[in-house]
Amino acid sequence: MLKQELNLKLQQKLSPQQIQLMKLVQLPTVAFEQRVKEELEENPALDDQSSEYDDDYGGEQEEWDNQNDEYGDEQVIDTSDINIDDYLSDDDVPNYKTYTNNYSDDDEDKSVPYAQGESFIEFLTSQLYTYRLTSEQFQIGEFILGNIDDDGYMRRDIKSLVDDLAFSLNIYTSPEEVENLLLNYIQRMDPVGVGARDLQECLLIQLENKTQTQAVELAEKLINESFDAFTKKHYSKLMAKYDVDDNELRDAITEIERLNPKPGKSFSSSSKIIEQITPDFTININDGDLELTLNGRNVPELKISSAFAEMLDTYKKTENKSTQQKEAVMFVKQKLDSAKWFIDAVQQRRNTLLYTMEAIMKFQKEYFLTGDETKIKPMILKDISDRIGMDISTVSRVANSKYVTTPYGTFLIKDLFSESLTNDDGEEVSTREIKRILQDVIADEDKRKPLTDEKLTEILKEKGYPIARRTIAKYREQLNIPVARLRKEI
């Protein structure tokens, strides 16, 4: 049975321009620079006006600016108006003539040069060829090395390696042959411990290569026979099992702590580049006042291409316009619209970032002036959102992926956000301050008898911070601090 109904529904949808702006806002500086370069390459209606212009080009640009008024409502293409004034600046002076570069040659950003070096796998492969092996064994050995991860571990099982050798290299071998190459050749390579299939095997390989002393022998027994009890730090059980005292067990544990759980990370290559953070904002202190700048020095100034204006001018003067000409001008209009939207989005991104960061800077003014973490006020996204009149999601996009450089270091903006708790004096304190106090208490504890979460809760209450035990556990996990049992030392 057919039924007719009338429903009233309210929907809110983002326009393509708003989506584009949100995508640009969440991009960090380096990714944003790349995005602008891509748009310049893809859209011929965009020009980079931050480059140097000669007098002739500047004259042409000024002449075009003076002709803007000639393009108005009389230009009609299939009932679509193209008003070029919408795409060009209304200023009498072109933007490029007022563009200045206040950076000296010494301030120019340069890429970090690096020399070609040997990779970790190449380093291992060069050792493989020092053994006397058959041609097939070399192929199998190279295949095994190719499956070793950056930590130096062989994470795959032997059977899957045998299957892959048959499918990819047409080499039919046995699991015993692959395991023989792994155990007797690859696991003897440098760095010691490479090729291990798990942490326990990695530690054993390293202990076997150490000078055998009483402490090393006990360490081997701990790893080989009582690995689970050792990882859980059941020291009393271990002392009873192996009939040793505190000092003997401590010496064995010291030998284990000197081992490298990730031997692959010990390999250094000259081809590696130290990762550098490119800050999005810089905050400086000048005569007691805070100064905020946005890092946009490598982003070119954008403008609408004058070549597209010439195309429209030529079309306007043409009589008996063909279908191909009309289609070409519609293409030009689409590119002009896209260019105009992108320029507007870039400018709105700049304004949004500065407006948001300025509000954060003013909110945390005491911290930025002193660098004292105890001065960080409790601050959530809604605090900044209410101040600037923007949505919380916009503030989140700015804070989550952007870095700020201050006189006290460079850090993620989102690290400044924290919830608040009320102490016994009725004052609101930041959770960052509580975490710092928690770290200090744990650092000063007796490692032979580490403080439990219940005891930590009592200590913080004595200091004037009434916090539940589950909150202490949450903060401890966020600080990557293990439970009391795993912090125990002899």
Short mmCIF file of N, CA and C in Angstrom, two decimals, residues 76 86 129 141 145 148 152 176 205 272 275 283 321 324 383 387 434 444 450:
data_model
loop_
_atom_site.label_atom_id
_atom_site.label_comp_id
_atom_site.label_asym_id
_atom_site.label_seq_id
_atom_site.Cartn_x
_atom_site.Cartn_y
_atom_site.Cartn_z
N VAL A 76 28.94 37.10 -21.64
CA VAL A 76 28.03 36.00 -21.34
C VAL A 76 28.44 34.77 -22.12
N ASP A 86 36.19 39.48 -10.01
CA ASP A 86 36.07 38.58 -8.84
C ASP A 86 37.35 37.83 -8.57
N TYR A 129 78.79 -13.22 2.66
CA TYR A 129 79.71 -13.65 1.61
C TYR A 129 81.11 -13.94 2.13
N GLY A 141 70.29 -17.56 2.08
CA GLY A 141 70.76 -16.64 3.11
C GLY A 141 70.34 -15.21 2.84
N LEU A 145 67.96 -12.81 5.15
CA LEU A 145 68.36 -11.47 5.58
C LEU A 145 67.34 -10.42 5.16
N ILE A 148 64.67 -9.87 7.80
CA ILE A 148 65.04 -9.37 9.12
C ILE A 148 64.61 -7.91 9.25
N GLY A 152 66.52 -6.09 14.03
CA GLY A 152 67.45 -7.21 13.94
C GLY A 152 66.82 -8.55 14.18
N GLU A 176 64.83 -27.61 7.79
CA GLU A 176 66.08 -27.86 8.50
C GLU A 176 67.23 -27.07 7.87
N ILE A 205 71.82 -15.36 22.85
CA ILE A 205 72.91 -15.28 21.87
C ILE A 205 73.99 -14.32 22.38
N LYS A 272 71.76 7.77 7.19
CA LYS A 272 70.63 8.16 8.02
C LYS A 272 70.62 9.67 8.26
N GLU A 275 66.02 13.31 12.02
CA GLU A 275 64.73 13.94 11.75
C GLU A 275 64.65 15.29 12.47
N ILE A 283 57.36 31.71 19.11
CA ILE A 283 57.01 32.69 20.14
C ILE A 283 58.31 33.24 20.73
N LYS A 321 31.79 33.28 -32.25
CA LYS A 321 32.52 32.36 -31.38
C LYS A 321 32.10 30.92 -31.65
N GLN A 324 34.06 25.25 -29.69
CA GLN A 324 35.33 24.94 -29.04
C GLN A 324 35.83 26.11 -28.20
N ASP A 383 37.86 25.93 25.97
CA ASP A 383 38.31 27.24 26.47
C ASP A 383 38.75 28.14 25.32
N ARG A 387 36.81 31.43 23.24
CA ARG A 387 37.51 32.73 23.13
C ARG A 387 37.53 33.24 21.70
N ILE A 434 50.18 17.65 38.30
CA ILE A 434 50.01 16.44 39.11
C ILE A 434 50.88 15.32 38.57
N ASP A 444 61.82 9.20 43.63
CA ASP A 444 62.45 9.20 44.96
C ASP A 444 62.10 7.98 45.81
N PRO A 450 58.99 -0.63 45.91
CA PRO A 450 58.31 0.43 45.15
C PRO A 450 56.92 0.71 45.69
#
